[in-house]
JSON list of C-alpha atoms in Angstrom, two decimals:
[
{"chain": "B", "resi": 1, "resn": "UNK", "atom": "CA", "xyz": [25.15, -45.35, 23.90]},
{"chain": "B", "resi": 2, "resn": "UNK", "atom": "CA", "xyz": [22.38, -45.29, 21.38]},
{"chain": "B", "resi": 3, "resn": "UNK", "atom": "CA", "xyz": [19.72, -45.36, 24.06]},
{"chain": "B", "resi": 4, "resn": "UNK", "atom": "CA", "xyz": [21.59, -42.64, 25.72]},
{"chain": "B", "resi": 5, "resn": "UNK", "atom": "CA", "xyz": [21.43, -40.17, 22.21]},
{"chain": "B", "resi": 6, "resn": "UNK", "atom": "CA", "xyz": [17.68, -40.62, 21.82]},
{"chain": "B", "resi": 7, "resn": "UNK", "atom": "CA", "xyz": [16.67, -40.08, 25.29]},
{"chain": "B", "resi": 8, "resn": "UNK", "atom": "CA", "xyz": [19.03, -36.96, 25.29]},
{"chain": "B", "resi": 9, "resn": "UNK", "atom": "CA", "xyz": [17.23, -35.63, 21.69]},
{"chain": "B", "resi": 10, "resn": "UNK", "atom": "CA", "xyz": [13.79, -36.58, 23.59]},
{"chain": "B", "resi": 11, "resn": "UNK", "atom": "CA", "xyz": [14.67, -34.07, 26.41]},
{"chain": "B", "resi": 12, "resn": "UNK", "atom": "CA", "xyz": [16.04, -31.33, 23.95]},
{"chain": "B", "resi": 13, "resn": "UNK", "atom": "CA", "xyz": [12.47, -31.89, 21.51]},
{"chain": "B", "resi": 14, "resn": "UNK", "atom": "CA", "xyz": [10.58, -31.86, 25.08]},
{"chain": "B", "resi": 15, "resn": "UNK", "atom": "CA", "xyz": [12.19, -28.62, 26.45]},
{"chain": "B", "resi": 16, "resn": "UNK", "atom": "CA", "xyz": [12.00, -26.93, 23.05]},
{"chain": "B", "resi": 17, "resn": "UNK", "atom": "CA", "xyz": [8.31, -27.73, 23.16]},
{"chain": "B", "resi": 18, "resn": "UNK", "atom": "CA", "xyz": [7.78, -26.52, 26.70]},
{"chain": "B", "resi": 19, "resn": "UNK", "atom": "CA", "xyz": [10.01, -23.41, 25.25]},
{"chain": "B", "resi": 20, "resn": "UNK", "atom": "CA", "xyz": [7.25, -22.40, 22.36]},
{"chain": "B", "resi": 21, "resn": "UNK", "atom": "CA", "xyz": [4.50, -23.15, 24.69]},
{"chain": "B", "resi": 22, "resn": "UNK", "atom": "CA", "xyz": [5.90, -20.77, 27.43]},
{"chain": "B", "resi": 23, "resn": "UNK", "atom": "CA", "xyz": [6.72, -17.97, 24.62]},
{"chain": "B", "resi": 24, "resn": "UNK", "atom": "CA", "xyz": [3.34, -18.54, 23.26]},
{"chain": "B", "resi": 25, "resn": "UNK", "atom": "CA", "xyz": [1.54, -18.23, 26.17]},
{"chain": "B", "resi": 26, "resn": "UNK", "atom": "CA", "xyz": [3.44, -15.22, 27.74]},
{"chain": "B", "resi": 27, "resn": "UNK", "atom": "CA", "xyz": [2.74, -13.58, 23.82]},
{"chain": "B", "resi": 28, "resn": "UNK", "atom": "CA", "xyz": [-0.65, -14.36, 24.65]},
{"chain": "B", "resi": 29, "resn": "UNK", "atom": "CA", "xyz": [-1.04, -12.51, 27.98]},
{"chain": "B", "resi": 30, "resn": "UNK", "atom": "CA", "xyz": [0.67, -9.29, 26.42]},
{"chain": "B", "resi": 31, "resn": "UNK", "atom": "CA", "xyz": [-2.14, -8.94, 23.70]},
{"chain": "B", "resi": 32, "resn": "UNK", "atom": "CA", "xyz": [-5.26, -9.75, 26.35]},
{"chain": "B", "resi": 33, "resn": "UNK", "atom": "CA", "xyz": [-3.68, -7.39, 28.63]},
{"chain": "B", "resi": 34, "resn": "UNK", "atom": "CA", "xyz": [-3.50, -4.93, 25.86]},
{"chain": "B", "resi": 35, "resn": "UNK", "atom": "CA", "xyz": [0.11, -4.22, 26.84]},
{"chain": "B", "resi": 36, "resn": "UNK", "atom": "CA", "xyz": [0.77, -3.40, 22.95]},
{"chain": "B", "resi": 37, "resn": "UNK", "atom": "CA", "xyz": [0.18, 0.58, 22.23]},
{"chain": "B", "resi": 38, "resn": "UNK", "atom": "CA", "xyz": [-1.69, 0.73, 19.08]},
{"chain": "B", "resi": 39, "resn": "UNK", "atom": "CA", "xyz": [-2.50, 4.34, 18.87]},
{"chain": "B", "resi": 40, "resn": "UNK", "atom": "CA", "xyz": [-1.54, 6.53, 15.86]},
{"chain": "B", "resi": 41, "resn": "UNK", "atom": "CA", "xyz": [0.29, 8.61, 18.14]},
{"chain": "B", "resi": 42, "resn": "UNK", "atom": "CA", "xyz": [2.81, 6.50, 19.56]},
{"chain": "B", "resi": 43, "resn": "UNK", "atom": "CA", "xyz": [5.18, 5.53, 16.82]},
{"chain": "B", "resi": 44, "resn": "UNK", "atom": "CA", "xyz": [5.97, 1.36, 16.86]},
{"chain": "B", "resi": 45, "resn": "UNK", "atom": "CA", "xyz": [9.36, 0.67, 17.97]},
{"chain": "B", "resi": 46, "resn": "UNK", "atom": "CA", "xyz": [12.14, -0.42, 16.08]},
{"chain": "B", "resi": 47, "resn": "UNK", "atom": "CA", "xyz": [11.57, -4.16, 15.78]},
{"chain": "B", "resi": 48, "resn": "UNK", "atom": "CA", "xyz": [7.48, -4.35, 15.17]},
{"chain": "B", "resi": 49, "resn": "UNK", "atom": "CA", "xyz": [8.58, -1.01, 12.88]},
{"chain": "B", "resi": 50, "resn": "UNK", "atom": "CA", "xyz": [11.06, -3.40, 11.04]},
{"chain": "B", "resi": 51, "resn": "UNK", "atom": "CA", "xyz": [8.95, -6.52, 10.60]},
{"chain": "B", "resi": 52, "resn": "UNK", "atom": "CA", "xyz": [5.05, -4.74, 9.75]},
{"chain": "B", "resi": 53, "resn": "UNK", "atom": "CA", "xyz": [7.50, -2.94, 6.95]},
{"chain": "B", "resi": 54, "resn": "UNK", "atom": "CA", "xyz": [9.36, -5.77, 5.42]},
{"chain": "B", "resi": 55, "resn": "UNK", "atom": "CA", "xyz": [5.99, -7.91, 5.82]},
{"chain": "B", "resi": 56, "resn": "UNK", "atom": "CA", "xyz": [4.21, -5.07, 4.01]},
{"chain": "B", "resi": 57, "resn": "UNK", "atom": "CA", "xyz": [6.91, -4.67, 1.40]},
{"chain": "B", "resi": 58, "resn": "UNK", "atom": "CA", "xyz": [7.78, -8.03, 0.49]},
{"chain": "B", "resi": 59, "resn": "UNK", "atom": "CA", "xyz": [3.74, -8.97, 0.29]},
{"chain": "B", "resi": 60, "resn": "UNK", "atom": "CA", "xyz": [3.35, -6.10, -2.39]},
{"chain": "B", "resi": 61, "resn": "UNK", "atom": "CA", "xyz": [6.40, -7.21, -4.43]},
{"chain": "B", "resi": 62, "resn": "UNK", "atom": "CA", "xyz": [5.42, -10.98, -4.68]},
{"chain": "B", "resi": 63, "resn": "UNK", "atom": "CA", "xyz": [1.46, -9.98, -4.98]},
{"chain": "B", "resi": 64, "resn": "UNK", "atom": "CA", "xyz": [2.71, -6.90, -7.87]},
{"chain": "B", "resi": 65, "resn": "UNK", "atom": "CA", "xyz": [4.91, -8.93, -10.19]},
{"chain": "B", "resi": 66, "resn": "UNK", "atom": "CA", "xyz": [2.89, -10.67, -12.37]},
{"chain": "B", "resi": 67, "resn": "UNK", "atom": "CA", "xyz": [0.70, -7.27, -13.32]},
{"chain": "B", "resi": 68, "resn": "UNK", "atom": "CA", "xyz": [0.40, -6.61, -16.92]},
{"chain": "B", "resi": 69, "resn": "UNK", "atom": "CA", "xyz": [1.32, -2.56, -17.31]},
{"chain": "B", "resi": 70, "resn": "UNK", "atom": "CA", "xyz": [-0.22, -1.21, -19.61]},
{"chain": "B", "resi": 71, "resn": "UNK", "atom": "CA", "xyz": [2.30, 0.22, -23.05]},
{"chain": "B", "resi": 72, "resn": "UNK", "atom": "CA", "xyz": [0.12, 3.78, -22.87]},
{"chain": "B", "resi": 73, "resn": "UNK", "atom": "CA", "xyz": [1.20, 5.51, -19.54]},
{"chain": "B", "resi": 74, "resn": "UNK", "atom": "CA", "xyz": [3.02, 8.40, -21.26]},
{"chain": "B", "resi": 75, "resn": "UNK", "atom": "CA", "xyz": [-0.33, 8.95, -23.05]},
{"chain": "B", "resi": 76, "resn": "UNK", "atom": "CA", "xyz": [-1.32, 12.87, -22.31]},
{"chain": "B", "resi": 77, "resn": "UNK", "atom": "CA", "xyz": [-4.95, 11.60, -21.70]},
{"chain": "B", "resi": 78, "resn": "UNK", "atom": "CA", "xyz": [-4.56, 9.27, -19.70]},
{"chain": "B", "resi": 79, "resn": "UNK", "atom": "CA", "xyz": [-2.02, 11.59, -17.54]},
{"chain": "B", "resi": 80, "resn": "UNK", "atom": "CA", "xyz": [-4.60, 14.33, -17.87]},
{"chain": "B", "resi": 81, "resn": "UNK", "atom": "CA", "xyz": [-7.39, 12.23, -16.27]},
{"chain": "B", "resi": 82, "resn": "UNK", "atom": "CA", "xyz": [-5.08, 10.49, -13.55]},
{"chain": "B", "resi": 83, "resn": "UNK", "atom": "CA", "xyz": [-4.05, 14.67, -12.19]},
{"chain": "B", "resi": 84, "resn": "UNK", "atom": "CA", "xyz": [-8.30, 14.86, -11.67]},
{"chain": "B", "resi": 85, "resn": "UNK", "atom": "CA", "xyz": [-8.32, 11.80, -9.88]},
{"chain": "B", "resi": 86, "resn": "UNK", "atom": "CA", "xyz": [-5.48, 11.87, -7.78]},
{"chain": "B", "resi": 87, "resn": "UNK", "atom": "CA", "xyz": [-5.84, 15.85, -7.02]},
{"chain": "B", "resi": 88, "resn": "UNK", "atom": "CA", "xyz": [-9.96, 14.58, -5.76]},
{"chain": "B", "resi": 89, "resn": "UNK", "atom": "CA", "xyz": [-8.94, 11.68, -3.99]},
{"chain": "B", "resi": 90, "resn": "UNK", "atom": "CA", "xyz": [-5.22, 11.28, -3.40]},
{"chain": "B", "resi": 91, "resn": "UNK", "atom": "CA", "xyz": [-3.77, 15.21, -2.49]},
{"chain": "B", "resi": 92, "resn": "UNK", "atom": "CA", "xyz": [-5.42, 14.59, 1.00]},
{"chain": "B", "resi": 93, "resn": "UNK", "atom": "CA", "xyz": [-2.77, 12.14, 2.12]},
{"chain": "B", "resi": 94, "resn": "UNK", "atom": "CA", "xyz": [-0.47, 12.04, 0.19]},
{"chain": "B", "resi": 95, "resn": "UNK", "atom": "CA", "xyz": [0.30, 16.06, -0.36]},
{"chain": "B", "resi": 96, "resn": "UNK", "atom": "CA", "xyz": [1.19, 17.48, -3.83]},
{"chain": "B", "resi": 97, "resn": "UNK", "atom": "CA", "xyz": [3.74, 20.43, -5.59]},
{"chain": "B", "resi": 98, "resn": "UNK", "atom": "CA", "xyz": [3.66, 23.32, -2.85]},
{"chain": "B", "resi": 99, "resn": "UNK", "atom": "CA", "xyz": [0.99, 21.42, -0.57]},
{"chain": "B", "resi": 100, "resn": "UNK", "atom": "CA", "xyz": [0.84, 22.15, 2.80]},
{"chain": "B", "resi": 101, "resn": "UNK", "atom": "CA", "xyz": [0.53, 19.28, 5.53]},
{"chain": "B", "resi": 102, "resn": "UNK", "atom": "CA", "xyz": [-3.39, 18.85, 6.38]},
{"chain": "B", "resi": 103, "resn": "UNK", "atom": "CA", "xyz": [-4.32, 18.14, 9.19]},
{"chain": "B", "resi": 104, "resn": "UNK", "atom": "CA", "xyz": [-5.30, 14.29, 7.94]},
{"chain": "B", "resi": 105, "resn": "UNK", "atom": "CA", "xyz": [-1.83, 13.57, 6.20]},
{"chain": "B", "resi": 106, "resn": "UNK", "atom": "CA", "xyz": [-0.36, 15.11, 9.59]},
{"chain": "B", "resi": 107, "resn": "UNK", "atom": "CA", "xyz": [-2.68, 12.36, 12.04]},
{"chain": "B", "resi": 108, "resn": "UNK", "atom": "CA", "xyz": [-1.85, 9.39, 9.67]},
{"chain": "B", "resi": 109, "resn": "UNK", "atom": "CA", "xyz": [0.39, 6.87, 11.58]},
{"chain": "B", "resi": 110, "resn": "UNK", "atom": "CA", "xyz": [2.52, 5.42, 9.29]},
{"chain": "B", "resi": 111, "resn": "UNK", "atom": "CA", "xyz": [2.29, 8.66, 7.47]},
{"chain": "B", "resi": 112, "resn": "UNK", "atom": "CA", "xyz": [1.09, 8.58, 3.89]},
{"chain": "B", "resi": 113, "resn": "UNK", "atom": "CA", "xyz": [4.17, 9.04, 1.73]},
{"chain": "B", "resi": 114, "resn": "UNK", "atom": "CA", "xyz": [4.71, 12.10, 0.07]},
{"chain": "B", "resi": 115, "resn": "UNK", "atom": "CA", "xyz": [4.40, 11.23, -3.40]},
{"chain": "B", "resi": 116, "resn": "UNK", "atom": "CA", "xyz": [5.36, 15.13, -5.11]},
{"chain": "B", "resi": 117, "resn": "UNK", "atom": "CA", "xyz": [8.49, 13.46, -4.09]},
{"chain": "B", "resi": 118, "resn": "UNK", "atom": "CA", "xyz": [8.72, 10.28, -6.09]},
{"chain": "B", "resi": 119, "resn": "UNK", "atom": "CA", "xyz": [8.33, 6.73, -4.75]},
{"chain": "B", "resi": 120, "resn": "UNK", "atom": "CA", "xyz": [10.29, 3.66, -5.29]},
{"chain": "B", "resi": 121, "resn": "UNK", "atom": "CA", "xyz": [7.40, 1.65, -6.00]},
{"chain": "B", "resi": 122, "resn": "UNK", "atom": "CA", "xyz": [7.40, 0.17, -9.09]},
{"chain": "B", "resi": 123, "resn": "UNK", "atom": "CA", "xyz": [4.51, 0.63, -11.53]},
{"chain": "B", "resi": 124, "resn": "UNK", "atom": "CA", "xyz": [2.97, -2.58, -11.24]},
{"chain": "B", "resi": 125, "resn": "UNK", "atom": "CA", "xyz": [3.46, -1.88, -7.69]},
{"chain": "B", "resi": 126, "resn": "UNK", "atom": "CA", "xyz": [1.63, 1.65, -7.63]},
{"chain": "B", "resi": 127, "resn": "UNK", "atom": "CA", "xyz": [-1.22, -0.19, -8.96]},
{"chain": "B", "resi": 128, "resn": "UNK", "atom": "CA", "xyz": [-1.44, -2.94, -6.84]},
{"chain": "B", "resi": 129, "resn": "UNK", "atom": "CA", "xyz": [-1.30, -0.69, -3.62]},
{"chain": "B", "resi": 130, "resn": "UNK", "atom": "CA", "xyz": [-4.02, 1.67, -5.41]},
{"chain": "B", "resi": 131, "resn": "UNK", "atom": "CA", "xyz": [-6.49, -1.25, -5.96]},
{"chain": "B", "resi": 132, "resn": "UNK", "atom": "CA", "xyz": [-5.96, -3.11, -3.29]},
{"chain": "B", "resi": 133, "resn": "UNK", "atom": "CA", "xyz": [-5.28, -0.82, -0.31]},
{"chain": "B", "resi": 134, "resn": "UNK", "atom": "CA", "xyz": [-2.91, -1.29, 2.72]},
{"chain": "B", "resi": 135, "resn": "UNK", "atom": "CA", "xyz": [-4.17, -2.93, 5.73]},
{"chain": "B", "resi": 136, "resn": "UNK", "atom": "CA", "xyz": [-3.89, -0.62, 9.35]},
{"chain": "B", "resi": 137, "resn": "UNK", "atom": "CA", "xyz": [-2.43, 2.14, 7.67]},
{"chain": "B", "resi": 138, "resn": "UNK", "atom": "CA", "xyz": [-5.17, 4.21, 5.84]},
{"chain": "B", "resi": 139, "resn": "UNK", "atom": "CA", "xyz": [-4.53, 3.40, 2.81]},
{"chain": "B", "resi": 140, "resn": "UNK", "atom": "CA", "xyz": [-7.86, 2.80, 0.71]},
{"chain": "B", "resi": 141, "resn": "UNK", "atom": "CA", "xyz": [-8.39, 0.26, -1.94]},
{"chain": "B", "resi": 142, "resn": "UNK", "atom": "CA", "xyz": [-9.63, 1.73, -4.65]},
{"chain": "B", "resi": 143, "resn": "UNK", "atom": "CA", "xyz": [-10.70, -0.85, -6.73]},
{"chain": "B", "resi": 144, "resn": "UNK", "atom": "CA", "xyz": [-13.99, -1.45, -5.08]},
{"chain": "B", "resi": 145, "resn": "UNK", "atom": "CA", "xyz": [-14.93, 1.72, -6.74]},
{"chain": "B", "resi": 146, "resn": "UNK", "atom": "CA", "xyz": [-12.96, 2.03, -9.68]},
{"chain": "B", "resi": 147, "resn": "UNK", "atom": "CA", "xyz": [-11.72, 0.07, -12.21]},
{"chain": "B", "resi": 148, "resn": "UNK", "atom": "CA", "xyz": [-8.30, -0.93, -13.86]},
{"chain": "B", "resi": 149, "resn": "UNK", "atom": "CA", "xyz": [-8.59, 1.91, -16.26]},
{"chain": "B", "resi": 150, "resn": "UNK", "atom": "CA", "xyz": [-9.16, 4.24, -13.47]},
{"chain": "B", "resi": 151, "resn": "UNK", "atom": "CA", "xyz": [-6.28, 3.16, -11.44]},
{"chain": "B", "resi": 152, "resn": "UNK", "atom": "CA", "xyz": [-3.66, 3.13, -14.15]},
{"chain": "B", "resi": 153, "resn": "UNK", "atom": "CA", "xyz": [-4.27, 6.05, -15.12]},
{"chain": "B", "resi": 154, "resn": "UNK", "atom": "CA", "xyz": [-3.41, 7.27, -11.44]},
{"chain": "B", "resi": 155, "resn": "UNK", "atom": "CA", "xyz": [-0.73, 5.68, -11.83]},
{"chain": "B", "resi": 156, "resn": "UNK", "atom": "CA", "xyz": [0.47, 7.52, -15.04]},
{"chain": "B", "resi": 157, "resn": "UNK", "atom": "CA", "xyz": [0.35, 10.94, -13.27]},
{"chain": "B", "resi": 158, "resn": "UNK", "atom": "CA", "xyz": [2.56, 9.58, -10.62]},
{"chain": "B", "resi": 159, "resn": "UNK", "atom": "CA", "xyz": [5.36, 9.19, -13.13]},
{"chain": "B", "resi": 160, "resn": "UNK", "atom": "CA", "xyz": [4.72, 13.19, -13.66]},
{"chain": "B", "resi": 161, "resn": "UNK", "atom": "CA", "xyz": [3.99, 14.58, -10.57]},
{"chain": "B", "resi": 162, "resn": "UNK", "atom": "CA", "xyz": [7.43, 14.82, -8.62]},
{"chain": "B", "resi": 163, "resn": "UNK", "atom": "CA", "xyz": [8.34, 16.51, -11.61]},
{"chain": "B", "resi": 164, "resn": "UNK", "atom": "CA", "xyz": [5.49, 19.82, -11.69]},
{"chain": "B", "resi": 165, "resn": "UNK", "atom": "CA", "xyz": [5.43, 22.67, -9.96]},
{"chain": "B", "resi": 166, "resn": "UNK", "atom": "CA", "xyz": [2.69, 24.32, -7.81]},
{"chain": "B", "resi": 167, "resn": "UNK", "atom": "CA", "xyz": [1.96, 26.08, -10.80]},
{"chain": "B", "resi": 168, "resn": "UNK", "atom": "CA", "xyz": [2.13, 23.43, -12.98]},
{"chain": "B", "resi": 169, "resn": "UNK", "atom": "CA", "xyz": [0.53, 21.06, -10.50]},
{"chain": "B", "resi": 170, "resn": "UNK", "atom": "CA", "xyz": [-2.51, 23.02, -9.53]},
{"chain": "B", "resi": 171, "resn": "UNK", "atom": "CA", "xyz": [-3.02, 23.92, -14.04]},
{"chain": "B", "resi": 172, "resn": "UNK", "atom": "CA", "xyz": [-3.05, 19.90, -14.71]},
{"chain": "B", "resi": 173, "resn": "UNK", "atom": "CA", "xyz": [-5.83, 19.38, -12.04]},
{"chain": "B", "resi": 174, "resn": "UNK", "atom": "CA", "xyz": [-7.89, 22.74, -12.72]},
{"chain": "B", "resi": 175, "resn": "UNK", "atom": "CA", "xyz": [-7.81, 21.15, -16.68]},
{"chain": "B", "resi": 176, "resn": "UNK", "atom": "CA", "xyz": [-8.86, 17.69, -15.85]},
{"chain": "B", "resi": 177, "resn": "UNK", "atom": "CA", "xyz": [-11.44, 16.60, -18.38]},
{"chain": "B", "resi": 178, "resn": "UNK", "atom": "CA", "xyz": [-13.85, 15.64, -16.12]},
{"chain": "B", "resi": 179, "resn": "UNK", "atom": "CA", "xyz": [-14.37, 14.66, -12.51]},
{"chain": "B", "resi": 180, "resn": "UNK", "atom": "CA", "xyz": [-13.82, 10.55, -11.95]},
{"chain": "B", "resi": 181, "resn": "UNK", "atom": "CA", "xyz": [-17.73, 10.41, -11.22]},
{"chain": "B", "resi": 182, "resn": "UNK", "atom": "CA", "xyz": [-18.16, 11.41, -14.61]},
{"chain": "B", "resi": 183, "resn": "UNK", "atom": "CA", "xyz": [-15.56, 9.03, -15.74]},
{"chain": "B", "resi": 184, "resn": "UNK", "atom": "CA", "xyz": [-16.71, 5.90, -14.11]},
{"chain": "B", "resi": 185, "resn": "UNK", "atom": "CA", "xyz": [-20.49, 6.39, -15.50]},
{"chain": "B", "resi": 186, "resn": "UNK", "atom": "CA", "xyz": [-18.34, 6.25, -18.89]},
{"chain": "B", "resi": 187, "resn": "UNK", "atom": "CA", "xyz": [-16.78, 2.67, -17.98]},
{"chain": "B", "resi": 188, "resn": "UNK", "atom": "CA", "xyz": [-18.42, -0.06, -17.59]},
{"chain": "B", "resi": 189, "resn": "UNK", "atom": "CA", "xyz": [-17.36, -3.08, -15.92]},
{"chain": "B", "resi": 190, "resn": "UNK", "atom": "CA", "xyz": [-16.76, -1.03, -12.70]},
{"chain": "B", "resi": 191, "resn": "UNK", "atom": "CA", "xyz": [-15.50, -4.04, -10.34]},
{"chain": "B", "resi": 192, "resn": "UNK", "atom": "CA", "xyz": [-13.94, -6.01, -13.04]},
{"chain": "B", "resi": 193, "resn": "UNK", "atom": "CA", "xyz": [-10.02, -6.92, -12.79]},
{"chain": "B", "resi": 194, "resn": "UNK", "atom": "CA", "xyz": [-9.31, -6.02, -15.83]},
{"chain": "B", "resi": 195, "resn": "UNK", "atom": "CA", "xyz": [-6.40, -7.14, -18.03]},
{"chain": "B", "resi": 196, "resn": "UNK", "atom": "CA", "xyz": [-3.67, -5.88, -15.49]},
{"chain": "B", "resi": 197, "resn": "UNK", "atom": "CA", "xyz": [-3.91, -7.57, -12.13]},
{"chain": "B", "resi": 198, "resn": "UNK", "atom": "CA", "xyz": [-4.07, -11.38, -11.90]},
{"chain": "B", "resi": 199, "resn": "UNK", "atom": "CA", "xyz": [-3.48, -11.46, -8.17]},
{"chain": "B", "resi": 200, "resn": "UNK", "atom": "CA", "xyz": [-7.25, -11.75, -6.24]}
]
């Protein structure tokens, strides 16, 4: 009887084996062949859309949570200087108050979020994405080429901008205090992590 038990779990272990190895294999095949659509125009479907989404969002969240924010981000300078940055580098992609589509935001597969219309990212999360980038999607990381100080204050004029008009939008970038090239000459300690961000 005993005998009889392990030579049955040897032939389960043996055709699970033989299982992975065919899946593997035949997974293996699809991506020499190319059989996988990658172009921006062809949207994923629903179960590689699923798991590249819960992959990406569950990586920020665990890579985001021991940030340090910063106690300033209401500070009006510190606003004033993230509405330069973000309308030089950021309105591109990711639109702004009475913004029409460009023709970059419109090509970008997943497509940049809209951010004149809030995100649910939290802020230690807005600055992780912002330093670090998104892989296959477009998304830059800008901390190569700016620093913590930079990107937090980006992130301060995302807590403002779903709230502005076009008006009130297009006033806050025009009054910037000076463009970030100016800003980053200021700062040293360019590629430096900072205080905020312990993840590397």
């Amino acid at each position: 009887m005993r005998h009889g038990q392990i030579t049955r779990n040897r032939l389960i272990a043996a055709g699970v084996g033989s299982g992975l190895i065919l899946i593997l294999g035949v997974a293996w095949l699809l991506v020499y062949a190319g059989a996988y659509n990658i172009a921006a125009d062809a949207p994923h479907t629903a179960p590689v859309y699923w798991l590249l989404n819960t992959v990406r969002d569950r990586s920020i969240a665990v890579r985001a949570s021991s940030v340090a924010v910063p106690t300033d981000l209401g500070d009006q300078k510190r606003i004033a200087d993230g509405a330069g940055l973000y309308g030089e580098m950021c309105s591109g992609c990711h639109l702004a108050p009475g913004m029409e589509k460009t023709e970059i935001s419109q090509g970008l597969y997943p497509r940049a979020p809209d951010l004149s219309k809030g995100t649910d990212l939290t802020h230690r999360q807005e600055f992780w994405v912002i330093k670090h980038g998104i892989k296959m999607t477009g998304m830059a990381a800008w901390g190569v080429t700016h620093n913590d100080t930079l990107i937090w204050d980006m992130v301060a004029f995302l807590q403002k901008l779903p709230h502005l008009t076009p008006a009130q939008y297009q006033a806050a970038v025009k009054s910037a205090p000076e463009s970030h090239e100016e800003m980053m000459k200021d700062m040293p300690g360019m590629q430096s992590d900072g205080h905020g961000d312990h993840h590397n």
